[in-house]
Short mmCIF file of C-alpha atoms in Angstrom, two decimals:
data_model
loop_
_atom_site.label_atom_id
_atom_site.label_comp_id
_atom_site.label_asym_id
_atom_site.label_seq_id
_atom_site.Cartn_x
_atom_site.Cartn_y
_atom_site.Cartn_z
CA MET A 16 0.23 0.12 0.13
CA ILE A 17 1.63 3.66 -0.63
CA LEU A 18 2.30 5.04 2.72
CA LYS A 19 2.35 8.77 1.56
CA CYS A 20 3.64 11.42 3.65
CA PHE A 21 5.18 11.03 7.16
CA ARG A 22 5.38 13.14 11.23
CA ALA A 23 8.41 13.02 12.64
CA PHE A 24 7.98 10.10 15.22
CA SER A 25 9.38 8.40 18.10
CA LEU A 26 9.77 4.37 16.68
CA LEU A 27 9.00 1.83 18.56
CA VAL A 28 10.35 -1.99 17.52
CA PHE A 29 9.16 -5.16 18.35
CA LEU A 30 10.77 -8.57 16.60
CA SER A 31 8.02 -11.33 16.49
CA LEU A 32 7.94 -15.35 15.03
CA GLY A 33 11.37 -16.61 14.68
CA GLY A 34 11.72 -17.14 18.64
CA ILE A 35 12.43 -13.01 18.48
CA THR A 36 10.53 -10.55 20.92
CA LEU A 37 11.63 -7.53 21.82
CA ASN A 38 9.37 -5.48 24.31
CA ALA A 39 9.11 -1.07 23.25
CA LYS A 40 8.33 1.62 25.62
CA GLU A 41 5.31 3.39 25.25
CA TYR A 42 5.71 7.30 25.04
CA GLY A 43 2.59 9.72 25.30
CA ASP A 44 0.61 9.43 22.04
CA SER A 45 -1.22 6.81 19.87
CA VAL A 46 1.45 4.33 18.32
CA ILE A 47 1.42 3.57 14.49
CA LYS A 48 1.46 -0.36 14.14
CA VAL A 49 3.60 -0.61 10.56
CA LYS A 50 4.29 -3.88 9.96
CA ILE A 51 6.78 -5.83 7.83
CA ASP A 52 7.56 -9.00 6.83
CA LEU A 53 10.34 -10.82 5.28
CA ALA A 54 8.42 -13.67 3.38
CA GLN A 55 6.35 -11.39 1.69
CA LYS A 56 9.37 -10.02 -1.25
CA LYS A 57 8.95 -7.65 -3.48
CA GLN A 58 11.11 -6.62 -6.29
CA THR A 59 15.33 -6.92 -6.12
CA ILE A 60 16.99 -2.76 -6.78
CA GLU A 61 19.60 -3.30 -8.68
CA ASN A 62 20.83 1.18 -8.86
CA ILE A 63 19.65 4.35 -7.29
CA GLY A 64 22.21 6.86 -9.09
CA SER A 65 22.20 10.61 -11.18
CA SER A 66 22.87 11.97 -14.38
CA GLY A 67 26.34 14.36 -14.75
CA CYS A 68 25.14 16.86 -17.98
CA TRP A 69 26.25 19.54 -18.79
CA PHE A 70 27.75 21.20 -15.99
CA SER A 71 30.18 17.93 -15.69
CA GLU A 72 32.22 19.49 -18.44
CA GLY A 73 33.35 23.11 -16.86
CA ILE A 74 33.82 21.64 -13.56
CA GLY A 75 36.00 18.49 -14.36
CA LYS A 76 37.90 20.04 -16.86
CA ASP A 77 38.68 23.97 -15.28
CA TRP A 78 37.73 23.99 -11.87
CA PRO A 79 40.35 23.63 -9.40
CA LYS A 80 41.23 20.00 -8.02
CA GLU A 81 40.40 20.14 -4.12
CA LYS A 82 36.80 21.81 -5.20
CA LYS A 83 35.57 19.01 -7.75
CA GLU A 84 37.23 16.67 -6.01
CA ARG A 85 34.72 17.37 -3.35
CA ILE A 86 32.09 17.12 -5.66
CA ALA A 87 32.81 13.50 -6.45
CA GLN A 88 32.88 12.82 -2.73
CA LEU A 89 29.57 14.25 -1.80
CA LEU A 90 28.59 12.20 -5.08
CA PHE A 91 30.29 8.93 -4.76
CA SER A 92 31.79 7.75 -1.17
CA ARG A 93 30.17 5.42 1.81
CA GLN A 94 32.41 6.04 3.92
CA PHE A 95 31.85 8.28 7.24
CA ASP A 96 34.36 10.67 8.17
CA LYS A 97 35.43 9.86 12.82
CA ASN A 98 32.71 12.32 13.96
CA GLY A 99 29.91 10.17 11.67
CA LYS A 100 28.99 12.32 9.15
CA ALA A 101 28.99 11.19 6.32
CA GLU A 102 31.21 12.00 3.33
CA GLY A 103 29.48 11.60 0.15
CA ILE A 104 25.49 9.33 -0.58
CA GLY A 105 27.17 6.96 -2.36
CA LEU A 106 25.38 6.65 -5.35
CA SER A 107 25.13 3.32 -7.62
CA ALA A 108 24.93 4.66 -10.89
CA TRP A 109 25.85 7.23 -13.32
CA ARG A 110 24.99 8.61 -16.14
CA PHE A 111 27.79 9.70 -18.57
CA ASN A 112 26.48 12.51 -21.56
CA ILE A 113 28.07 11.13 -24.65
CA GLY A 114 27.98 14.87 -26.61
CA ALA A 115 26.63 15.45 -30.11
CA GLY A 116 29.70 17.37 -31.01
CA THR A 117 27.79 21.15 -30.80
CA THR A 118 30.14 22.50 -28.67
CA GLU A 119 32.26 22.67 -31.57
CA GLN A 120 30.12 23.90 -33.80
CA GLY A 121 30.35 27.36 -30.86
CA ASP A 122 27.17 29.64 -31.94
CA SER A 123 26.50 27.87 -35.06
CA SER A 124 25.13 25.43 -33.39
CA GLY A 125 21.58 26.94 -32.45
CA ILE A 126 21.72 25.87 -28.82
CA LYS A 127 22.41 29.58 -26.94
CA ASP A 128 23.76 28.36 -23.73
CA PHE A 129 27.09 27.18 -24.15
CA ARG A 130 26.97 24.96 -20.71
CA LYS A 131 24.66 23.21 -22.69
CA ARG A 132 26.17 22.35 -25.63
CA SER A 133 28.12 18.96 -25.91
CA GLU A 134 31.36 17.79 -27.82
CA SER A 135 31.66 14.62 -29.84
CA PHE A 136 34.79 12.30 -29.73
CA LEU A 137 33.52 11.82 -33.33
CA LYS A 138 36.05 14.10 -35.74
CA LYS A 139 34.91 15.54 -39.25
CA ASP A 140 36.84 12.87 -41.16
CA GLY A 141 35.97 10.12 -38.97
CA THR A 142 38.63 9.72 -36.48
CA TYR A 143 38.04 9.74 -33.07
CA ASP A 144 39.30 11.90 -30.33
CA TRP A 145 39.51 10.78 -26.67
CA THR A 146 40.38 13.42 -25.22
CA LYS A 147 36.91 15.09 -25.56
CA GLN A 148 34.59 15.24 -23.13
CA ALA A 149 37.58 15.79 -20.88
CA GLY A 150 34.75 17.19 -17.95
CA TYR A 151 32.19 14.25 -18.91
CA GLN A 152 35.46 11.49 -18.39
CA PHE A 153 36.88 13.08 -14.38
CA PHE A 154 33.47 12.23 -13.10
CA LEU A 155 33.18 8.95 -14.69
CA GLN A 156 37.10 7.98 -13.93
CA LYS A 157 36.15 8.87 -10.16
CA ALA A 158 32.72 7.06 -10.31
CA HIS A 159 34.79 4.08 -11.00
CA ASP A 160 37.22 4.41 -8.36
CA TYR A 161 34.66 5.28 -5.48
CA GLY A 162 33.08 2.18 -6.58
CA VAL A 163 30.15 2.88 -8.55
CA GLU A 164 28.02 -0.41 -9.54
CA THR A 165 26.48 0.58 -13.03
CA LEU A 166 28.07 2.53 -15.04
CA ILE A 167 25.27 4.15 -18.20
CA ALA A 168 26.53 6.13 -21.69
CA PHE A 169 23.15 7.91 -22.95
CA SER A 170 22.58 10.45 -26.12
CA ASN A 171 20.83 13.01 -26.25
CA SER A 172 21.44 13.60 -30.25
CA PRO A 173 23.09 11.64 -32.90
CA PRO A 174 26.58 13.11 -33.67
CA VAL A 175 26.19 15.99 -35.47
CA GLN A 176 27.53 14.60 -39.02
CA PHE A 177 24.40 12.31 -39.32
CA THR A 178 22.25 14.22 -38.33
CA LYS A 179 19.51 15.96 -40.81
CA ASN A 180 19.52 19.41 -40.30
CA GLY A 181 23.66 19.23 -39.34
CA LEU A 182 22.53 20.40 -35.74
CA GLY A 183 22.08 18.75 -32.42
CA TYR A 184 18.40 19.14 -32.48
CA LYS A 185 15.97 19.74 -34.30
CA THR A 186 14.44 22.20 -36.41
CA GLU A 187 11.05 20.47 -37.97
CA LYS A 188 8.51 19.60 -35.91
CA ASN A 189 7.44 16.30 -37.10
CA TYR A 190 7.74 13.90 -33.96
CA GLU A 191 10.33 11.63 -36.17
CA SER A 192 14.58 11.43 -35.43
CA ASN A 193 16.97 13.39 -36.86
CA LEU A 194 19.51 11.07 -37.51
CA ARG A 195 19.36 10.75 -41.62
CA GLU A 196 17.73 8.05 -42.63
CA ASP A 197 21.17 6.41 -44.12
CA ALA A 198 23.23 6.78 -40.67
CA PHE A 199 21.45 4.24 -38.84
CA GLU A 200 24.17 1.87 -39.07
CA ALA A 201 26.49 5.22 -38.36
CA TYR A 202 25.39 6.03 -35.58
CA ALA A 203 25.19 2.77 -34.26
CA THR A 204 28.93 2.43 -34.78
CA PHE A 205 29.52 5.38 -33.46
CA LEU A 206 27.95 3.95 -29.93
CA SER A 207 29.75 0.85 -30.22
CA THR A 208 32.98 2.34 -30.60
CA VAL A 209 32.14 4.74 -27.74
CA VAL A 210 31.82 1.91 -25.46
CA LYS A 211 34.70 -0.62 -26.82
CA HIS A 212 36.87 2.49 -25.97
CA PHE A 213 36.06 2.59 -22.86
CA ASP A 214 36.03 -0.92 -21.30
CA GLN A 215 39.45 -0.19 -23.45
CA GLN A 216 39.99 1.43 -20.93
CA GLY A 217 39.03 -0.03 -17.38
CA LEU A 218 35.78 2.00 -18.02
CA HIS A 219 32.45 -0.55 -18.39
CA PHE A 220 29.46 0.99 -19.45
CA GLU A 221 26.97 -1.62 -18.49
CA TYR A 222 24.40 -0.17 -19.92
CA VAL A 223 23.97 1.78 -22.91
CA SER A 224 21.26 4.39 -23.72
CA PRO A 225 20.75 5.16 -27.51
CA VAL A 226 17.64 7.05 -27.65
CA ASN A 227 16.00 9.70 -24.89
CA GLU A 228 12.55 10.81 -24.54
CA PRO A 229 12.11 9.99 -27.96
CA GLN A 230 8.00 11.89 -27.36
CA TRP A 231 9.07 15.99 -27.73
CA ASP A 232 9.61 17.50 -30.46
CA TRP A 233 12.58 18.84 -29.50
CA SER A 234 11.88 21.90 -32.35
CA HIS A 235 13.35 25.10 -32.06
CA LYS A 236 13.98 27.86 -34.68
CA TYR A 237 17.37 28.35 -35.27
CA LYS A 238 19.59 29.59 -32.49
CA GLU A 239 17.03 29.83 -30.08
CA ALA A 240 17.45 25.90 -28.81
CA ASP A 241 17.96 24.85 -24.71
CA GLN A 242 19.55 22.30 -25.33
CA GLU A 243 20.39 18.82 -27.47
CA GLY A 244 18.39 16.26 -28.70
CA SER A 245 16.05 14.57 -31.28
CA PRO A 246 12.44 12.71 -31.25
CA TRP A 247 11.97 9.13 -32.14
CA SER A 248 9.24 7.48 -33.57
CA ASN A 249 7.92 3.77 -32.51
CA TYR A 250 9.34 1.78 -35.26
CA GLU A 251 13.39 3.83 -35.72
CA ILE A 252 13.78 3.51 -32.11
CA TYR A 253 13.33 -0.52 -33.50
CA LYS A 254 15.35 -0.11 -36.07
CA VAL A 255 18.51 1.98 -33.98
CA THR A 256 17.87 -0.77 -31.52
CA LYS A 257 18.47 -3.43 -34.10
CA ALA A 258 21.33 -1.41 -35.17
CA LEU A 259 22.99 -0.79 -31.99
CA ASN A 260 22.82 -4.35 -30.61
CA THR A 261 24.64 -5.69 -34.27
CA ALA A 262 27.11 -3.64 -33.82
CA LEU A 263 27.43 -4.00 -29.95
CA VAL A 264 28.02 -7.95 -30.61
CA LYS A 265 30.64 -6.97 -33.56
CA ASP A 266 32.55 -5.43 -30.96
CA LYS A 267 32.09 -8.54 -28.54
CA LEU A 268 30.64 -6.29 -25.91
CA SER A 269 28.08 -6.65 -23.39
CA SER A 270 27.00 -3.93 -22.30
CA LYS A 271 22.80 -4.10 -23.06
CA ILE A 272 20.67 -1.38 -24.60
CA LEU A 273 17.73 -0.04 -22.67
CA LEU A 274 15.24 1.18 -23.78
CA THR A 275 13.29 3.55 -23.85
CA GLU A 276 13.74 6.48 -21.95
CA ALA A 277 10.02 7.51 -22.68
CA GLY A 278 9.63 11.58 -21.17
CA MET A 279 6.85 10.91 -19.17
CA LEU A 280 6.00 6.82 -17.66
CA ASN A 281 2.62 7.34 -19.43
CA TYR A 282 4.02 6.06 -22.80
CA LEU A 283 5.93 3.37 -21.57
CA CYS A 284 2.08 2.09 -21.68
CA GLY A 285 -0.15 3.96 -23.58
CA GLY A 286 -0.26 7.38 -24.28
CA SER A 287 -1.02 8.35 -28.43
CA GLY A 288 1.58 9.93 -31.10
CA LYS A 289 4.15 7.77 -32.77
CA ALA A 290 6.20 6.82 -29.92
CA GLY A 291 2.96 5.34 -27.54
CA ARG A 292 2.36 1.80 -25.22
CA GLN A 293 6.39 1.54 -26.36
CA ILE A 294 6.31 -1.76 -22.88
CA GLN A 295 3.02 -3.33 -25.96
CA THR A 296 5.55 -1.77 -28.47
CA PHE A 297 9.25 -3.40 -28.31
CA PHE A 298 7.91 -7.17 -25.66
CA ASN A 299 4.86 -8.31 -27.28
CA ARG A 300 6.06 -11.29 -29.77
CA ASN A 301 3.40 -10.73 -32.12
CA ASN A 302 4.24 -7.32 -32.27
CA PRO A 303 6.12 -6.98 -36.05
CA LEU A 304 8.94 -3.89 -33.60
CA TYR A 305 9.30 -6.63 -30.90
CA VAL A 306 13.48 -6.40 -29.61
CA ALA A 307 13.41 -7.98 -26.70
CA ASP A 308 14.66 -11.39 -28.93
CA LEU A 309 17.84 -9.32 -29.20
CA PRO A 310 20.40 -11.01 -26.72
CA LEU A 311 21.09 -7.07 -25.44
CA VAL A 312 18.33 -6.08 -24.73
CA PRO A 313 17.41 -6.70 -21.38
CA LYS A 314 13.55 -7.17 -19.83
CA ILE A 315 13.98 -3.12 -18.80
CA ILE A 316 11.73 -0.36 -19.40
CA ALA A 317 13.18 2.84 -18.40
CA GLY A 318 10.46 5.82 -18.51
CA HIS A 319 10.79 9.56 -17.07
CA SER A 320 8.79 10.70 -13.53
CA TYR A 321 8.54 13.97 -14.43
CA PHE A 322 5.32 15.48 -15.27
CA THR A 323 3.60 12.92 -12.97
CA GLU A 324 3.40 13.36 -10.53
CA SER A 325 0.81 16.74 -9.98
CA ASN A 326 -1.00 15.09 -7.17
CA ASN A 327 -0.75 12.45 -4.59
CA GLU A 328 -3.59 10.86 -6.47
CA VAL A 329 -1.81 11.11 -9.69
CA LEU A 330 1.64 9.59 -8.41
CA ALA A 331 0.27 7.12 -7.56
CA SER A 332 -2.20 5.47 -9.96
CA THR A 333 0.24 6.58 -12.73
CA ARG A 334 2.61 3.82 -10.96
CA LYS A 335 -0.01 1.60 -10.00
CA GLN A 336 -0.71 0.90 -13.92
CA LEU A 337 3.08 0.64 -15.15
CA ALA A 338 3.35 -1.38 -12.93
CA ASP A 339 0.43 -3.67 -13.76
CA THR A 340 1.43 -3.13 -17.33
CA VAL A 341 5.61 -4.33 -16.12
CA LYS A 342 4.57 -7.23 -14.37
CA ALA A 343 2.06 -8.54 -17.55
CA TYR A 344 5.09 -8.35 -19.10
CA GLY A 345 7.61 -9.48 -17.04
CA LEU A 346 10.15 -6.49 -17.39
CA ASN A 347 11.77 -4.80 -14.60
CA TYR A 348 10.72 -0.56 -14.13
CA TRP A 349 13.94 1.44 -13.81
CA GLN A 350 12.34 5.55 -13.47
CA SER A 351 16.07 6.97 -15.36
CA GLU A 352 15.25 10.78 -14.31
CA TYR A 353 13.81 13.14 -12.62
CA SER A 354 14.13 16.44 -11.28
CA MET A 355 10.69 18.40 -9.88
CA LEU A 356 10.28 20.19 -13.81
CA ALA A 357 6.47 20.65 -13.21
CA ASP A 358 5.14 22.29 -10.78
CA GLY A 359 3.81 19.68 -8.91
CA PHE A 360 6.23 20.24 -6.25
CA LYS A 361 4.33 23.30 -4.87
CA GLU A 362 1.50 21.72 -3.78
CA GLY A 363 -0.69 24.20 -4.66
CA THR A 364 1.18 27.01 -2.49
CA LYS A 365 2.59 30.47 -4.31
CA GLY A 366 5.99 32.04 -4.16
CA ASP A 367 8.95 30.22 -3.32
CA ARG A 368 9.59 26.54 -2.05
CA SER A 369 12.10 26.00 0.77
CA ALA A 370 15.17 23.74 0.24
CA MET A 371 13.27 21.19 2.80
CA ASP A 372 10.26 21.64 1.40
CA CYS A 373 12.03 20.01 -2.07
CA ALA A 374 13.60 17.61 -0.06
CA LEU A 375 10.65 15.91 1.14
CA PHE A 376 8.51 16.07 -1.97
CA LEU A 377 11.53 14.47 -4.24
CA SER A 378 11.60 11.58 -1.16
CA LYS A 379 7.76 11.32 -1.47
CA VAL A 380 8.31 10.90 -5.35
CA ILE A 381 10.97 8.16 -5.05
CA HIS A 382 9.35 6.11 -2.30
CA SER A 383 6.14 6.24 -4.64
CA ASP A 384 8.47 5.11 -7.36
CA LEU A 385 9.93 2.29 -5.79
CA THR A 386 6.65 1.14 -3.34
CA VAL A 387 3.80 1.77 -6.02
CA GLY A 388 5.50 1.39 -9.70
CA ASN A 389 8.27 -1.22 -8.15
CA ALA A 390 11.19 0.35 -9.76
CA THR A 391 14.07 -2.06 -9.41
CA ALA A 392 16.19 1.39 -10.80
CA TRP A 393 16.34 5.33 -9.64
CA GLN A 394 17.55 7.71 -11.02
CA PHE A 395 18.05 11.62 -10.54
CA TRP A 396 18.05 13.97 -13.20
CA ASN A 397 21.94 16.39 -12.46
CA ALA A 398 24.04 16.42 -10.14
CA TYR A 399 24.19 19.62 -9.78
CA GLU A 400 23.90 23.13 -11.73
CA PRO A 401 23.90 26.61 -11.40
CA GLY A 402 21.20 27.92 -8.50
CA SER A 403 20.52 28.91 -4.89
CA ALA A 404 20.27 25.93 -2.26
CA ALA A 405 17.78 28.14 -0.25
CA ARG A 406 14.68 27.59 -2.37
CA ASN A 407 13.49 26.35 -5.33
CA THR A 408 16.54 23.80 -5.40
CA ARG A 409 14.69 22.12 -8.03
CA TYR A 410 16.50 20.75 -11.00
CA TYR A 411 19.62 19.65 -8.79
CA LEU A 412 22.22 17.96 -5.98
CA ILE A 413 24.80 20.60 -5.01
CA ALA A 414 24.04 24.74 -6.37
CA LEU A 415 26.37 25.91 -8.56
CA GLN A 416 27.95 29.45 -8.28
CA PRO A 417 29.94 30.02 -10.98
CA ASN A 418 32.37 32.51 -12.66
CA GLU A 419 31.15 33.55 -15.73
CA ASP A 420 33.56 31.49 -17.53
CA TYR A 421 32.58 28.62 -15.55
CA LYS A 422 36.10 28.25 -14.99
CA ASP A 423 36.02 28.07 -11.53
CA GLY A 424 32.80 28.89 -8.93
CA GLU A 425 31.45 28.29 -5.58
CA PHE A 426 29.10 25.48 -4.78
CA THR A 427 26.61 24.43 -2.29
CA VAL A 428 24.92 21.62 -1.39
CA THR A 429 21.11 20.91 -1.16
CA LYS A 430 19.20 19.15 0.91
CA ASN A 431 17.83 17.69 -2.41
CA LEU A 432 21.42 15.62 -1.17
CA TRP A 433 20.67 14.07 1.46
CA ALA A 434 17.31 13.27 0.75
CA LEU A 435 18.44 10.89 -2.65
CA GLY A 436 21.25 9.69 -0.26
CA HIS A 437 18.56 8.36 2.28
CA TYR A 438 18.24 5.21 -0.15
CA SER A 439 21.16 5.38 -2.29
CA ARG A 440 23.93 5.02 0.36
CA PHE A 441 22.25 2.37 2.62
CA VAL A 442 19.46 0.86 0.22
CA ARG A 443 22.43 -1.33 -2.15
CA PRO A 444 22.64 -3.47 -5.11
CA GLY A 445 20.92 -6.57 -5.19
CA MET A 446 18.12 -5.78 -1.76
CA THR A 447 14.95 -6.17 -1.62
CA ARG A 448 12.52 -4.68 -1.03
CA LEU A 449 9.58 -6.07 1.77
CA SER A 450 5.46 -5.89 1.85
CA THR A 451 4.29 -2.87 4.51
CA GLU A 452 1.41 -2.53 6.25
CA MET A 453 0.60 0.12 8.04
CA LEU A 454 -2.72 -1.45 10.86
CA THR A 455 -3.08 1.27 13.47
CA GLY A 456 -3.16 4.89 12.64
CA SER A 457 -5.83 8.14 12.15
CA LYS A 458 -6.35 9.32 8.01
CA LYS A 459 -4.93 11.84 8.74
CA GLU A 460 -1.76 9.70 10.03
CA HIS A 461 -1.93 7.57 6.92
CA LYS A 462 -1.69 10.12 4.78
CA ASP A 463 1.57 11.91 6.06
CA ILE A 464 3.71 8.65 7.13
CA MET A 465 6.01 6.96 4.72
CA ILE A 466 7.76 3.77 5.28
CA SER A 467 9.78 1.79 2.99
CA ALA A 468 11.96 -1.36 4.01
CA PHE A 469 15.12 -3.35 2.27
CA THR A 470 16.62 -6.16 3.09
CA ASN A 471 19.57 -8.35 2.19
CA GLN A 472 20.49 -11.67 2.20
CA SER A 473 22.19 -11.26 5.56
CA GLY A 474 18.87 -10.16 7.33
CA LYS A 475 20.45 -6.98 7.21
CA MET A 476 16.72 -4.40 7.14
CA ILE A 477 17.41 -0.76 5.60
CA VAL A 478 13.75 1.26 6.48
CA VAL A 479 13.67 4.45 5.05
CA CYS A 480 11.24 6.43 6.65
CA THR A 481 9.95 10.26 4.99
CA ASN A 482 8.31 13.29 7.52
CA TYR A 483 5.82 15.61 5.88
CA GLY A 484 4.32 16.20 8.84
CA SER A 485 4.24 19.09 11.63
CA LYS A 486 3.78 16.62 15.10
CA LYS A 487 4.79 13.64 16.53
CA ALA A 488 4.73 9.80 16.31
CA GLN A 489 5.20 7.15 17.76
CA LEU A 490 5.52 4.61 15.04
CA GLU A 491 5.72 0.39 16.39
CA LEU A 492 7.59 -1.72 13.55
CA ASP A 493 6.36 -5.41 13.33
CA ILE A 494 8.84 -6.91 12.24
CA LYS A 495 7.64 -10.42 11.08
CA ASN A 496 9.55 -14.11 10.31
CA VAL A 497 13.18 -12.42 10.99
CA ILE A 498 15.91 -14.58 10.00
CA LYS A 499 19.13 -12.87 12.44
CA LYS A 500 18.29 -11.46 16.06
CA TYR A 501 19.29 -7.07 15.35
CA GLY A 502 21.64 -6.41 18.16
CA ILE A 503 21.99 -3.18 16.87
CA MET A 504 20.06 -0.12 15.87
CA SER A 505 22.22 2.33 13.61
CA SER A 506 19.23 5.94 12.50
CA TYR A 507 20.55 8.72 10.41
CA LEU A 508 18.42 11.64 10.14
CA THR A 509 17.64 14.85 7.67
CA THR A 510 15.75 17.18 8.93
CA GLU A 511 15.83 21.99 7.87
CA GLU A 512 18.30 22.35 10.60
CA GLN A 513 21.56 23.54 8.59
CA GLY A 514 23.86 20.59 9.85
CA ILE A 515 21.45 17.83 9.68
CA ASP A 516 22.15 16.18 6.77
CA LEU A 517 21.66 12.41 6.72
CA LYS A 518 22.86 12.84 10.73
CA LYS A 519 24.78 9.76 12.53
CA GLN A 520 22.29 9.16 15.72
CA PRO A 521 23.72 7.90 18.80
CA VAL A 522 23.57 3.61 18.47
CA GLN A 523 20.50 1.68 19.88
CA ASP A 524 19.35 -0.87 21.00
CA PRO A 525 16.74 -1.87 19.25
CA SER A 526 14.04 -1.98 22.01
CA GLU A 527 14.83 0.72 22.23
CA ALA A 528 12.99 4.34 20.95
CA ILE A 529 14.09 6.46 18.75
CA THR A 530 12.56 10.06 18.54
CA LEU A 531 12.41 11.89 14.49
CA PRO A 532 11.73 15.22 14.69
CA ALA A 533 8.68 17.24 12.15
CA ARG A 534 9.44 17.68 8.59
CA SER A 535 12.04 14.78 8.43
CA ILE A 536 14.49 12.26 6.41
CA THR A 537 15.15 9.57 8.02
CA THR A 538 16.88 5.46 7.90
CA ILE A 539 17.11 2.61 9.80
CA VAL A 540 19.52 0.01 9.95
CA LEU A 541 19.01 -2.81 11.79
CA ASP A 542 21.78 -5.20 11.62
#
């Protein structure tokens, strides 16, 4: 069931079955009892990550070493310092943008913001320059060095040499790919060559994504484009997928093809136009565009959670429909890109939203994708962008304050980073989500409390709790079918208070209560 936004609470734990019973002391208010059953297992988590698009280049290439090293640490480290402070959020996936070559075109690219142009490894003469995208490569290498489990290469546009208009975006609005009809094989060869090069450098991309948000038209008047991008019809996705599978096989590569990075979740199982009903199109054996028989196409469908969180009802119903369709076709659902692009995060309010407002909303979306959509992977959009760290932090985890030439600047961590970290740092690849059920509590408490639980093979349990409310509540975890005695209970807390960011709380006995403040996110570790 959906356990939405929650209030600050005291945690009372008792473990039943398996011969373990721990008594919990009662506190003043009514106790909300939640059952977690280790015998009722849901999906297995594959990764939780983020993208490093556009702004990776300037930071990784030009910013001072100390600053860019610290940014990498914030994203990738799983360590705590001697004072128990988290060094980073331990992402288990990192998305690398394969550029289309609009940087080399300069202002003639037609993309207004130079920071949103990207270099291409492919030169005009058909050879490759592997020194390009040096900033992107810095963060890719750092992700590998920190042990990030899943590296993903994605493309917003084919190289400009292969596009119909010689640009990295469309100038014609027809919802068809900008890739020339005679360049599908060339584009596939390009992607495979890039993947092969990084394989040889010890940087293996588990997945390569050839299309991104194919439903959008990506068309602009010349010199008015915001970024690289291309639409794709389902037929064109079929063609490029077959071509890429052939190229990867020819190069003896094991990277899998990630499809379809839909611009909205609705398009995965519904929608109209040239790129709708993508699950039924690509994973139904009776459809002429079926691709699941290709050796490098996994049973994964990827989509973006944008524009499907305008209210709690839409948030739940969209993901329930998707989960049912995904299950019917035997697939895994990846939420592969999200930021607060639409205005759902304002939740009907006017004016600015605080950093904690944004963090709580972000946690609600993650929770819904995991517990209603049964996502096996969850990836934020951009790790860093220019903006404020105090308000309206809708697009980024780290707020940049770059110099005018973008070769240096300052940065500030937002509460979004820690909100994502409550999941990414603790819910590791291979963990399985567990069934949770709220047994007691008022309707208001049911609305305000979100809980998700995960376990690994040894029985270690992670419980992520998000509290939207302003009143203290008490939560009792009724853990069924335990396979080990929990001797240690640790917790990590984020609130709107400065410095309370994934902050480790005193270790307690599982029989003791944990008191949590209002409007907070807490991760509990039972081991």
